[in-house]
């Protein structure tokens, strides 16, 4: 893999196609094979300095999770508890794609970038909702993805925006025109690799992981050169010795009922399973600019439910991992669930905040919400666990081993907290998570590696007729206590935005988008979007006016009503 | 047993067309290469019997992977294996692209009655069929369209995944094993009766 078309080749090809086959459309639009340009987006070059200062930049939303710490804490206060009741749509942009929407809008100087399922990218006027350009990725015939044709957004750096694609490419587009500048094939989609996460741009590098934990991939996080698309470094999320310490209990001290003797015998017979062990990375790494280290979480081992053919702890699946930003070299890790056979893995992106350690001393911390329904609080220096929160969901039966007939256990395999992003309010010391309650039975079956086909090693089944719901939970990460929790009628998937206006925003699968009081969880405002609000919100300002923006497109993974709207709200 | 009988009729036809097929694949023209397929899958996209799948309008990556798997023996079928054996990877992709562009035929299968549809919906939600086959069961890329496919073919396929006789997707086999046997008939009727033309064209 890793074939990389050079910038010159692509630019040359594009120049030809522009000269030879540009179509004149109705109005002033022009169209190349991939891009419809209505008019150039008036966007400036985005410097590293701007990206580094994003946390306090209330005009822009420059990173998928707000800033390199990934707090999703927007410091604007114009929309606050006193006026949030006046929030109303400023504009609604309808995309061409009515399918699962998980994008976080990126906003730079009044220009917004959103993505949709099937890798469309739109540049929109963030003040009016009018389109600048629309890029439609020319998808390869083979795409292999488990949970919807999703995309979670672009990264921006200098004059380009970057997106990972379902056919396992990384593409760089001209931020002004949407023209393809370069594309790099990251891995072979026929072997189960795909991209749905938003990349992270830092220090001239584009960081990206891979999906494929349901297909027996070997997971990775990589850095690519932002200018050329050439690989800078690669880190395999499953090391050649993936056996670990044969942990019998999870991070919270619960017995996982492993048969260590049987695993050791299997290891002797079949060797280390690292080559097809999964370990996808679904969400952005957090970046510590001071120490030049990144922090991300690694997903489940392959196959999901059958541990008999993957003996050992299956490092670094279900783990927090830290690497050196410049080299990709391992720094530290912490595994939550060794030898996971429930797919209750780690997906929600880590957040960097200062936390109280066990002695009450403030230290640089990193927090993560697991599909287990616990928030884990770590020391950033060595990844060690400081504490874990009270369970945010029912964990009845944890850890009951899967059986051929199906064994019930909570939470179901979607969590707890799925890929949904948390937001943290450092002023209150609270982190906000959205959870699912979906009773499931866990079934195990045995089959050999199928060469890139779906490889679950069994099934997780929603128990028909069982009650499902969700919640929004505020956790004090300095104590692990739940500060407040609000039940929702449907399981929650998407994520949270917090603001200095004392508010927390999150959406629900039936179409409701709500603002909560950050301190006590009171619902202060609600809007019905007509389709599932399962994308995380963002915030920005144009001409001194603050906006909240969110996608309402439903969700494939848990089958919430599809739509195609990007909705921006103001409070006037 | 019933599946063996279903193969008997086209088998005779194919004994003849295989000879023609060898020559057809020697030619470059994709139209010509596709003619061999028409023998069973239908010159107008309607297969000659309801245990042979519709391939007109089927998802491109899916067709490619099936041809690949027939060639390497991962998917068993006495008719398809010798045909696929003659194909190179480029031929498989070309055929997949060719058939993807064709319009899915309307087989005129009835919509499932309310109680059947409800049982099918419950079964589909339980194992998350739409997670891969998408909202309208239109499939995408490497995942098959199920909506409007022949009901007997759908039923046979689910049962074949379940008993392992179709062995080229262990994930599907596991999901079918976790599904109660009395869900398959409603699922097949529901999927066969879906008309989804109005939903096509989004995305890719």
XYZ file of C-alpha atoms in Angstrom:
776
model
C 0.000 0.000 0.000
C 1.016 3.555 0.518
C 1.053 4.393 -3.164
C 1.155 8.142 -3.319
C 0.402 10.284 -6.296
C 2.579 13.337 -6.248
C 1.139 16.795 -6.068
C 2.586 17.612 -9.462
C 0.882 14.673 -11.140
C -2.523 15.502 -9.768
C -2.220 19.210 -10.348
C -1.189 18.487 -13.909
C -4.116 16.165 -14.458
C -6.505 18.684 -12.991
C -5.196 21.464 -15.149
C -5.889 19.298 -18.180
C -9.363 18.395 -17.031
C -10.142 22.013 -16.312
C -8.994 23.016 -19.765
C -10.624 20.105 -21.543
C -13.855 19.275 -19.839
C -14.989 22.078 -17.606
C -18.707 22.362 -17.966
C -20.613 25.594 -17.911
C -23.638 25.141 -15.705
C -26.704 27.245 -15.168
C -25.806 30.430 -13.348
C -22.158 31.044 -12.638
C -21.234 27.544 -11.500
C -18.394 25.591 -13.011
C -17.880 21.882 -12.545
C -14.885 19.602 -12.794
C -15.130 15.839 -12.417
C -15.279 16.159 -8.651
C -15.957 19.748 -7.677
C -18.791 22.173 -8.302
C -17.486 25.683 -7.782
C -20.130 28.363 -7.274
C -17.604 30.962 -6.187
C -14.261 30.934 -4.451
C -14.360 30.731 -0.675
C -12.754 33.903 0.745
C -10.668 31.952 3.221
C -7.202 32.988 4.435
C -4.258 30.665 4.879
C -4.495 29.058 8.338
C -1.205 29.160 10.226
C 0.073 26.750 12.851
C -0.064 29.655 15.291
C -3.809 30.007 14.660
C -4.352 26.270 15.054
C -2.362 26.300 18.307
C -4.407 29.211 19.657
C -7.794 27.772 18.735
C -8.922 27.325 22.346
C -9.336 31.070 22.855
C -10.339 31.962 19.283
C -14.070 32.708 19.469
C -14.359 33.667 15.788
C -13.353 30.270 14.497
C -13.827 26.568 15.125
C -10.570 25.207 13.728
C -10.490 21.628 14.998
C -13.062 18.844 15.036
C -12.923 18.932 18.813
C -12.391 22.668 19.136
C -8.701 22.738 20.025
C -5.716 20.433 20.399
C -6.782 19.582 23.972
C -10.115 18.464 22.463
C -12.155 20.080 25.240
C -14.868 21.231 22.818
C -15.146 24.182 25.200
C -16.006 27.327 23.217
C -15.093 30.466 25.100
C -17.715 32.767 23.585
C -20.357 34.006 26.035
C -22.702 35.952 23.767
C -25.176 33.110 23.796
C -25.596 32.239 27.459
C -28.106 31.082 30.030
C -29.956 34.403 29.977
C -30.677 34.516 26.249
C -30.436 30.933 24.997
C -34.234 30.746 24.954
C -34.117 33.148 21.986
C -31.961 30.820 19.901
C -33.439 30.323 16.423
C -32.206 29.145 13.021
C -30.134 31.731 11.152
C -29.967 29.462 8.126
C -30.376 25.851 7.068
C -28.114 24.318 4.447
C -29.331 21.184 2.716
C -26.649 18.800 1.504
C -27.151 16.495 -1.466
C -26.776 13.414 0.729
C -29.618 12.267 2.960
C -27.672 9.780 5.024
C -25.998 9.453 8.404
C -24.367 12.744 9.463
C -21.515 12.795 11.985
C -19.616 15.850 10.766
C -18.282 18.631 12.958
C -18.274 21.893 10.981
C -14.909 23.652 10.783
C -15.112 27.455 10.565
C -12.414 29.892 9.425
C -13.113 33.611 8.990
C -16.745 33.089 8.075
C -16.143 30.074 5.820
C -17.527 26.745 7.019
C -16.509 23.260 5.906
C -18.851 20.320 6.402
C -18.699 16.741 5.169
C -21.427 14.153 4.607
C -21.722 10.424 4.231
C -19.949 9.170 1.082
C -17.280 11.862 1.414
C -18.856 14.970 0.034
C -17.310 18.233 1.275
C -19.087 21.585 1.214
C -17.652 25.049 1.744
C -20.441 27.323 2.954
C -20.760 30.972 3.913
C -20.999 30.662 7.712
C -23.086 33.844 7.915
C -25.649 33.135 5.210
C -25.530 29.410 4.536
C -24.784 29.906 0.836
C -22.548 27.424 -0.934
C -19.063 28.266 -2.175
C -18.168 24.843 -3.499
C -19.096 21.165 -3.305
C -16.566 18.348 -3.663
C -17.790 14.823 -4.329
C -15.148 12.172 -3.832
C -14.812 9.728 -6.705
C -15.258 6.580 -4.662
C -13.511 3.353 -5.565
C -15.749 0.312 -6.148
C -14.637 -1.526 -3.017
C -15.517 0.056 0.301
C -15.616 -1.944 3.515
C -17.172 -0.285 6.537
C -19.321 -1.553 9.362
C -21.277 1.348 10.788
C -22.462 3.631 8.047
C -20.855 5.589 5.203
C -19.940 8.266 7.713
C -17.443 11.066 7.768
C -16.642 13.193 10.794
C -15.147 16.226 9.092
C -12.093 17.899 7.645
C -8.874 19.280 9.064
C -7.594 22.631 7.803
C -3.996 23.859 7.506
C -2.598 26.711 5.398
C -4.516 26.684 2.097
C -5.839 23.132 2.165
C -8.542 21.025 3.795
C -7.993 17.314 4.417
C -10.403 14.391 4.530
C -10.159 10.612 4.959
C -12.392 8.549 2.653
C -14.390 5.325 2.785
C -12.069 3.812 0.169
C -9.165 4.395 2.565
C -7.605 7.480 1.011
C -6.455 10.772 2.437
C -7.329 13.675 0.139
C -6.147 17.289 0.193
C -8.395 19.924 -1.362
C -7.802 23.567 -2.182
C -9.624 25.387 0.632
C -10.696 28.171 -1.749
C -11.911 26.138 -4.729
C -12.412 22.556 -3.544
C -10.061 21.250 -6.265
C -8.225 18.036 -5.492
C -4.552 18.797 -4.805
C -3.335 15.307 -3.890
C -4.645 11.986 -2.719
C -2.831 9.136 -0.999
C -4.042 5.555 -0.733
C -3.546 4.681 2.937
C -4.371 0.981 2.860
C -6.318 -1.630 0.878
C -10.105 -1.336 1.303
C -10.419 -4.934 0.089
C -8.717 -5.960 3.338
C -11.227 -4.028 5.435
C -9.596 -0.618 5.793
C -11.702 2.550 5.596
C -11.631 6.112 6.911
C -14.403 7.936 8.710
C -12.497 10.036 11.250
C -11.526 13.653 10.721
C -7.757 14.068 10.399
C -5.744 16.318 12.715
C -3.369 18.930 11.278
C -0.334 19.862 13.371
C 3.231 21.013 12.653
C 2.926 20.383 8.926
C 1.649 16.853 9.480
C -1.749 15.312 8.946
C -2.506 12.650 11.568
C -4.978 9.900 10.776
C -5.874 6.413 12.039
C -8.002 3.737 10.392
C -11.272 1.843 10.776
C -11.479 -1.898 10.289
C -11.626 -3.579 13.691
C -14.587 -5.615 12.431
C -12.558 -6.954 9.476
C -9.262 -8.202 10.882
C -7.088 -5.258 9.878
C -3.851 -4.284 11.584
C -4.647 -0.851 12.976
C -2.439 2.199 12.712
C -2.026 5.897 13.369
C 0.076 7.728 10.794
C 1.464 11.143 10.031
C 1.479 12.392 6.442
C 3.219 15.449 5.063
C 0.586 18.169 4.656
C 2.158 19.478 1.451
C 2.864 16.266 -0.415
C 0.783 13.496 1.135
C 3.876 11.379 1.724
C 4.000 9.272 4.888
C 6.168 10.729 7.677
C 5.735 7.984 10.275
C 3.580 4.959 11.054
C 2.587 3.463 14.378
C 0.974 0.021 14.414
C -1.688 -0.141 17.103
C -1.027 -3.871 17.450
C 2.651 -4.471 18.239
C 4.427 -7.679 17.217
C 4.273 -8.795 20.829
C 0.648 -8.113 21.693
C 0.430 -10.500 24.658
C 0.831 -7.962 27.496
C 0.656 -8.868 31.193
C -2.223 -11.382 31.093
C -4.475 -9.063 33.079
C -7.406 -10.846 34.672
C -9.318 -7.734 35.756
C -10.359 -4.591 33.903
C -9.384 -1.006 34.745
C -12.143 -0.799 37.352
C -11.153 -4.065 39.060
C -13.862 -6.326 37.645
C -12.989 -9.931 36.856
C -13.099 -10.594 33.109
C -13.192 -14.388 33.577
C -10.283 -15.091 31.270
C -8.978 -18.639 30.897
C -5.306 -17.695 30.931
C -4.075 -21.299 30.711
C -6.135 -21.920 27.581
C -4.919 -18.662 26.058
C -1.285 -19.520 26.736
C -1.774 -22.917 25.133
C -3.387 -21.242 22.114
C -0.532 -18.757 21.870
C 1.981 -21.582 21.782
C 0.042 -23.292 19.030
C -0.887 -20.355 16.789
C 1.567 -17.586 17.647
C 0.921 -13.910 18.210
C -2.216 -12.727 16.408
C -1.038 -9.120 15.834
C -1.276 -9.161 12.029
C -5.081 -9.430 11.981
C -5.795 -8.135 15.475
C -7.844 -5.052 14.561
C -7.218 -2.034 16.767
C -8.927 0.637 14.681
C -8.669 4.296 15.651
C -11.946 6.098 15.036
C -11.343 9.566 16.401
C -8.806 12.375 16.536
C -5.764 12.315 18.774
C -5.351 15.091 21.330
C -2.071 16.983 20.973
C -0.016 18.269 23.908
C 1.841 21.153 22.279
C 4.209 21.562 25.248
C 5.498 18.008 25.384
C 4.928 17.286 21.674
C 2.998 14.156 22.493
C -0.290 12.877 21.122
C -2.978 10.871 22.934
C -5.549 8.654 21.243
C -7.617 5.580 22.034
C -7.527 2.270 20.173
C -10.626 0.221 19.368
C -11.541 -3.436 19.697
C -9.560 -6.538 18.798
C -10.616 -8.668 15.795
C -12.720 -10.709 15.790
C -14.922 -8.804 18.204
C -16.409 -11.618 20.266
C -14.202 -14.671 19.779
C -11.114 -14.488 21.949
C -10.064 -18.103 21.379
C -8.083 -17.269 18.237
C -6.375 -14.170 19.607
C -4.677 -15.171 22.869
C -3.106 -12.523 25.097
C -4.061 -9.030 26.201
C -4.291 -7.981 22.523
C -2.231 -4.830 22.979
C -2.949 -1.972 22.321
C -6.625 -2.620 21.670
C -9.061 -1.005 24.135
C -6.274 1.297 25.289
C -5.204 4.879 25.690
C -1.925 5.333 23.793
C 0.537 8.231 23.738
C 3.195 8.786 21.057
C 5.870 11.320 20.270
C 4.377 13.738 17.742
C 7.550 14.167 15.699
C 8.549 10.520 15.377
C 5.482 8.402 16.157
C 7.483 6.537 18.775
C 5.614 4.914 21.666
C 5.537 6.909 24.921
C 3.019 5.126 27.167
C -0.274 3.287 27.176
C -3.018 2.132 29.510
C -5.276 -0.790 28.617
C -8.854 -0.642 29.936
C -9.987 -4.127 28.935
C -7.420 -6.795 28.133
C -8.610 -9.457 25.695
C -11.986 -7.768 25.122
C -14.716 -10.150 23.904
C -17.628 -7.674 24.090
C -16.557 -4.827 21.764
C -16.834 -2.486 24.738
C -13.805 -0.661 23.466
C -12.410 2.857 23.410
C -13.666 5.220 20.767
C -14.588 8.611 22.235
C -11.611 10.952 21.734
C -9.429 11.753 24.778
C -9.407 15.243 26.313
C -6.407 16.978 27.885
C -7.221 18.863 31.086
C -5.468 19.540 34.357
C -6.778 17.143 36.993
C -6.309 16.458 40.687
C -4.196 13.390 41.287
C -4.740 10.951 44.154
C -2.954 13.327 46.545
C -5.052 16.304 45.476
C -2.186 17.811 43.511
C -3.036 19.385 40.140
C -1.279 17.542 37.313
C -1.630 17.450 33.524
C -4.322 14.851 32.900
C -6.055 13.059 30.063
C -9.639 11.807 30.284
C -11.587 9.334 28.179
C -15.147 7.966 28.255
C -15.396 4.247 27.518
C -18.146 2.186 25.974
C -18.176 0.658 29.438
C -19.931 3.815 30.665
C -17.058 4.972 32.895
C -14.971 8.117 32.504
C -11.290 7.326 33.055
C -8.896 9.956 34.408
C -5.163 9.535 33.706
C -1.858 11.159 34.454
C -0.647 12.545 31.130
C 2.972 11.808 31.936
C 2.829 8.005 32.084
C -0.805 7.236 31.075
C -1.428 5.739 34.527
C -4.996 5.686 35.814
C -5.750 8.164 38.589
C -9.406 7.328 39.007
C -12.500 6.207 37.167
C -15.950 7.681 37.482
C -19.110 6.192 38.852
C -20.822 4.149 36.144
C -22.978 6.383 33.954
C -25.058 3.399 32.786
C -26.339 0.089 34.097
C -23.512 -2.487 34.079
C -25.551 -5.492 35.186
C -23.771 -8.731 34.416
C -20.433 -7.177 33.494
C -18.327 -9.243 32.485
C -20.486 -12.207 31.442
C -18.704 -14.233 28.774
C -20.461 -14.535 25.392
C -22.033 -17.925 24.629
C -23.260 -19.672 21.472
C -26.869 -19.167 22.594
C -26.294 -15.543 23.572
C -25.668 -14.191 27.075
C -27.298 -10.957 28.274
C -25.074 -8.235 29.681
C -25.139 -4.471 30.092
C -24.065 -2.209 28.599
C -24.824 -3.373 25.055
C -22.043 -3.341 22.500
C -22.708 0.290 21.491
C -21.932 1.460 25.042
C -22.021 3.448 27.339
C -20.278 6.132 25.377
C -19.819 5.230 21.697
C -17.696 7.371 19.344
C -19.583 10.349 20.786
C -17.280 13.187 21.756
C -17.275 14.563 25.295
C -16.884 18.247 26.120
C -15.115 19.492 29.245
C -15.666 22.717 31.135
C -12.374 23.314 32.975
C -13.896 26.177 34.985
C -16.423 23.782 36.532
C -14.157 20.723 36.488
C -16.886 18.833 34.664
C -16.872 16.627 31.597
C -20.092 15.908 29.705
C -20.817 12.548 28.084
C -23.782 11.065 26.230
C -24.636 7.411 26.832
C -26.722 4.548 25.490
C -28.748 1.954 27.346
C -29.376 -0.917 24.909
C -29.786 -4.373 26.455
C -28.046 -6.962 24.272
C -27.126 -10.601 24.204
C -23.542 -11.505 23.302
C -23.060 -14.523 21.035
C -19.779 -16.238 20.179
C -18.912 -18.242 17.040
C -15.589 -19.396 15.707
C -14.257 -18.805 12.194
C -10.787 -18.220 10.754
C -9.592 -14.867 9.388
C -11.724 -14.193 6.296
C -9.418 -11.883 4.357
C -11.132 -8.560 4.797
C -14.730 -9.742 5.198
C -16.881 -8.987 8.229
C -15.333 -10.898 11.133
C -17.309 -10.516 14.331
C -16.631 -13.915 15.888
C -20.284 -13.988 16.858
C -23.015 -11.395 17.192
C -24.370 -8.772 19.519
C -28.141 -8.697 19.451
C -30.513 -6.106 20.761
C -33.039 -7.967 22.864
C -36.344 -7.424 21.014
C -38.892 -5.552 23.102
C -36.352 -4.392 25.682
C -36.529 -0.801 26.838
C -33.838 1.454 25.346
C -32.935 4.971 26.387
C -30.003 7.278 26.877
C -28.622 9.960 29.106
C -26.565 13.132 29.258
C -24.157 12.979 32.182
C -21.893 15.539 33.826
C -18.939 13.974 35.641
C -16.624 15.749 38.071
C -13.283 14.484 36.814
C -11.506 15.531 39.998
C -13.641 13.203 42.123
C -15.196 10.735 39.671
C -18.659 11.594 40.981
C -21.641 12.173 38.726
C -22.688 15.798 39.173
C -25.929 15.492 37.231
C -27.604 13.140 34.792
C -30.607 13.619 32.496
C -32.397 10.661 30.937
C -33.299 10.840 27.222
C -36.015 8.801 25.483
C -33.581 7.318 22.951
C -30.020 6.017 23.220
C -27.569 8.867 22.628
C -24.977 9.042 19.866
C -23.172 12.138 18.602
C -21.548 14.274 21.219
C -21.369 17.448 23.183
C -20.325 21.079 22.871
C -19.793 23.189 26.017
C -19.520 26.976 26.068
C -18.384 29.669 28.473
C -21.985 30.892 28.333
C -22.681 28.181 30.921
C -24.294 25.895 28.355
C -23.973 22.367 27.072
C -25.427 21.395 23.673
C -26.277 17.928 22.436
C -28.758 16.312 20.050
C -31.022 13.267 20.114
C -31.945 10.582 17.597
C -35.564 11.668 17.248
C -34.572 15.165 16.090
C -34.350 17.205 19.269
C -31.371 19.500 19.762
C -31.121 20.932 23.258
C -29.130 23.352 25.402
C -28.588 22.327 29.018
C -27.495 24.374 31.998
C -23.880 23.270 32.439
C -24.143 23.340 36.225
C -27.330 21.382 36.867
C -28.554 19.881 33.585
C -31.770 21.879 33.327
C -32.977 22.023 29.736
C -32.962 25.714 28.785
C -33.784 25.474 25.079
C -34.932 22.873 22.553
C -35.309 22.767 18.783
C -36.851 19.972 16.724
C -34.740 19.349 13.633
C -36.906 16.681 11.986
C -34.050 14.168 11.630
C -31.679 12.674 14.161
C -29.200 15.173 15.593
C -26.321 12.717 15.879
C -23.474 15.035 14.961
C -21.497 17.096 17.454
C -22.201 20.851 17.444
C -19.667 23.645 16.895
C -19.663 27.399 17.663
C -18.197 30.478 15.979
C -18.727 34.187 15.375
C -19.057 36.284 12.224
C -19.200 40.096 12.326
C -19.436 39.974 16.096
C -22.419 37.621 16.168
C -22.180 34.190 17.787
C -23.581 31.089 16.080
C -24.132 27.495 17.143
C -24.153 24.991 14.255
C -25.099 21.316 14.108
C -25.856 18.624 11.545
C -29.203 16.819 11.538
C -28.838 13.744 9.361
C -29.621 10.823 11.628
C -27.423 7.812 12.079
C -26.852 4.506 10.310
C -25.317 2.609 13.188
C -28.357 2.790 15.419
C -30.786 3.580 12.633
C -32.062 7.035 13.546
C -34.111 9.043 11.063
C -31.956 10.315 8.190
C -31.842 13.892 7.008
C -29.533 16.275 5.191
C -29.527 19.536 7.133
C -26.786 21.707 8.535
C -28.485 24.211 10.847
C -26.883 27.389 12.238
C -28.542 29.199 15.146
C -28.275 32.739 16.528
C -29.925 34.400 19.501
C -31.521 37.482 18.041
C -32.760 -30.393 -1.226
C -34.841 -27.683 -2.839
C -31.704 -25.808 -3.785
C -30.403 -28.825 -5.717
C -33.596 -28.916 -7.757
C -33.323 -25.223 -8.459
C -29.884 -25.746 -9.940
C -30.963 -28.593 -12.200
C -32.656 -26.463 -14.854
C -30.013 -23.815 -15.442
C -27.308 -26.466 -15.256
C -28.355 -27.982 -18.567
C -28.474 -24.573 -20.184
C -25.052 -23.808 -18.854
C -23.376 -26.920 -20.054
C -23.926 -25.370 -23.482
C -23.228 -21.742 -22.656
C -19.964 -22.488 -20.898
C -18.441 -23.442 -24.226
C -19.631 -20.202 -25.719
C -18.409 -18.478 -22.571
C -14.816 -19.513 -23.063
C -14.784 -17.687 -26.363
C -16.744 -14.750 -25.026
C -14.163 -14.013 -22.355
C -11.398 -14.069 -24.893
C -12.937 -11.008 -26.497
C -12.299 -7.558 -25.121
C -15.749 -6.155 -25.445
C -17.415 -6.003 -22.057
C -20.859 -6.287 -23.633
C -19.771 -9.564 -25.091
C -18.336 -10.732 -21.803
C -21.583 -9.875 -20.091
C -23.604 -12.023 -22.491
C -22.663 -15.181 -20.679
C -24.215 -13.729 -17.544
C -27.488 -13.057 -19.343
C -28.012 -16.796 -19.746
C -29.099 -17.061 -16.122
C -29.278 -13.506 -14.769
C -31.485 -12.408 -17.650
C -30.963 -10.466 -20.870
C -33.283 -7.803 -19.493
C -32.010 -8.019 -15.916
C -34.759 -10.411 -14.795
C -33.155 -13.729 -13.839
C -34.500 -16.900 -15.416
C -35.706 -18.177 -12.070
C -36.293 -16.814 -8.617
C -33.348 -18.565 -7.015
C -30.901 -16.740 -9.265
C -30.062 -13.268 -8.019
C -30.668 -9.987 -9.790
C -27.287 -8.506 -10.699
C -28.438 -5.502 -12.728
C -27.957 -2.481 -10.495
C -26.235 -4.577 -7.823
C -23.440 -2.843 -5.911
C -20.147 -2.817 -7.746
C -17.763 -3.869 -5.010
C -20.124 -6.662 -4.018
C -20.235 -8.132 -7.553
C -16.452 -7.928 -7.779
C -15.944 -9.696 -4.445
C -18.374 -12.487 -5.377
C -16.576 -13.117 -8.676
C -13.259 -13.061 -6.820
C -14.583 -15.506 -4.235
C -16.061 -17.852 -6.857
C -12.683 -17.927 -8.565
C -10.755 -18.729 -5.426
C -13.363 -21.185 -4.211
C -14.419 -19.245 -1.119
C -17.954 -19.159 -2.464
C -19.211 -22.409 -3.897
C -21.438 -22.688 -6.946
C -21.079 -25.267 -9.718
C -22.140 -22.768 -12.393
C -20.334 -19.678 -11.247
C -16.995 -21.217 -10.265
C -15.955 -22.257 -13.807
C -17.116 -18.933 -15.222
C -15.224 -16.894 -12.651
C -12.164 -19.082 -13.141
C -11.760 -17.537 -16.590
C -11.842 -13.976 -15.330
C -8.926 -11.780 -14.416
C -9.256 -9.088 -11.760
C -9.718 -6.384 -14.403
C -12.539 -8.381 -16.016
C -14.246 -8.722 -12.653
C -14.095 -5.002 -12.004
C -15.268 -4.241 -15.548
C -18.240 -6.589 -15.239
C -19.091 -5.196 -11.815
C -19.066 -1.646 -13.155
C -21.107 -2.709 -16.177
C -23.868 -4.306 -14.139
C -23.903 -1.581 -11.498
C -24.866 0.914 -14.210
C -27.870 -1.156 -15.314
C -31.269 -0.400 -13.837
C -32.491 -2.821 -11.186
C -35.553 -4.603 -12.631
C -38.923 -4.441 -10.962
C -39.794 -8.062 -10.254
C -43.311 -7.148 -9.182
C -43.043 -8.822 -5.808
C -45.727 -7.673 -3.361
C -45.039 -5.465 -0.362
C -45.027 -7.491 2.837
C -48.249 -7.203 4.884
C -48.033 -5.187 8.103
C -47.493 -8.069 10.517
C -44.800 -9.633 8.325
C -43.067 -6.271 7.899
C -43.166 -5.652 11.657
C -41.563 -9.010 12.411
C -38.915 -8.376 9.770
C -38.205 -4.880 11.097
C -37.763 -6.242 14.596
C -35.369 -8.922 13.352
C -33.412 -6.405 11.265
C -33.091 -3.982 14.160
C -32.003 -6.730 16.502
C -28.863 -7.598 14.530
C -28.442 -4.184 12.900
C -28.886 -5.125 9.212
C -29.038 -1.461 8.190
C -25.623 -0.842 9.747
C -24.141 -2.310 6.561
C -27.025 -2.632 4.069
C -28.107 0.966 4.813
C -31.410 2.715 5.366
C -33.345 1.345 2.383
C -31.414 -1.918 2.116
C -29.791 -0.462 -0.995
C -26.325 -1.639 0.057
C -23.180 0.173 -0.992
C -19.732 -0.698 -2.231
C -18.929 -4.191 -1.018
C -22.333 -4.700 0.617
C -25.207 -6.126 -1.409
C -28.477 -4.434 -2.238
C -31.226 -6.580 -0.756
C -34.297 -4.473 -1.559
C -36.335 -5.934 -4.426
C -34.180 -9.072 -4.729
C -35.985 -12.371 -5.416
C -37.598 -13.597 -2.215
C -36.608 -17.275 -2.634
C -33.011 -16.255 -3.348
C -32.923 -14.077 -0.240
C -34.352 -16.859 1.895
C -31.956 -19.462 0.490
C -29.007 -17.130 0.971
C -29.777 -16.349 4.599
C -30.189 -20.059 5.321
C -26.986 -20.852 3.425
C -25.078 -18.312 5.501
C -26.635 -19.849 8.579
C -25.689 -23.462 7.808
C -22.282 -22.452 6.442
C -22.880 -23.722 2.894
C -22.282 -20.151 1.835
C -18.945 -19.641 3.491
C -17.527 -16.414 2.105
C -18.719 -14.093 4.828
C -18.336 -15.435 8.378
C -19.752 -12.208 9.824
C -23.009 -12.811 7.938
C -22.993 -16.443 9.035
C -22.646 -15.393 12.669
C -25.487 -12.883 12.379
C -27.750 -15.443 10.709
C -26.934 -18.000 13.398
C -27.993 -15.453 16.018
C -31.321 -14.915 14.232
C -34.295 -17.155 15.135
C -35.289 -19.444 12.287
C -38.838 -18.108 12.049
C -37.530 -14.623 11.266
C -36.083 -15.598 7.885
C -39.339 -15.988 5.971
C -40.659 -12.540 7.075
C -37.264 -10.957 6.429
C -37.097 -12.336 2.903
C -40.667 -11.273 2.087
C -40.158 -7.815 3.502
C -36.892 -7.206 1.646
C -38.201 -8.642 -1.616
C -41.215 -6.335 -1.533
C -39.283 -3.101 -1.041
C -39.396 -0.624 -3.925
C -36.567 1.828 -3.490
C -35.996 3.518 -6.851
C -36.869 6.907 -5.371
C -34.079 6.584 -2.812
C -31.296 5.670 -5.220
C -28.664 8.079 -6.403
C -27.772 9.600 -3.064
C -24.177 9.667 -2.065
C -21.873 8.025 -4.573
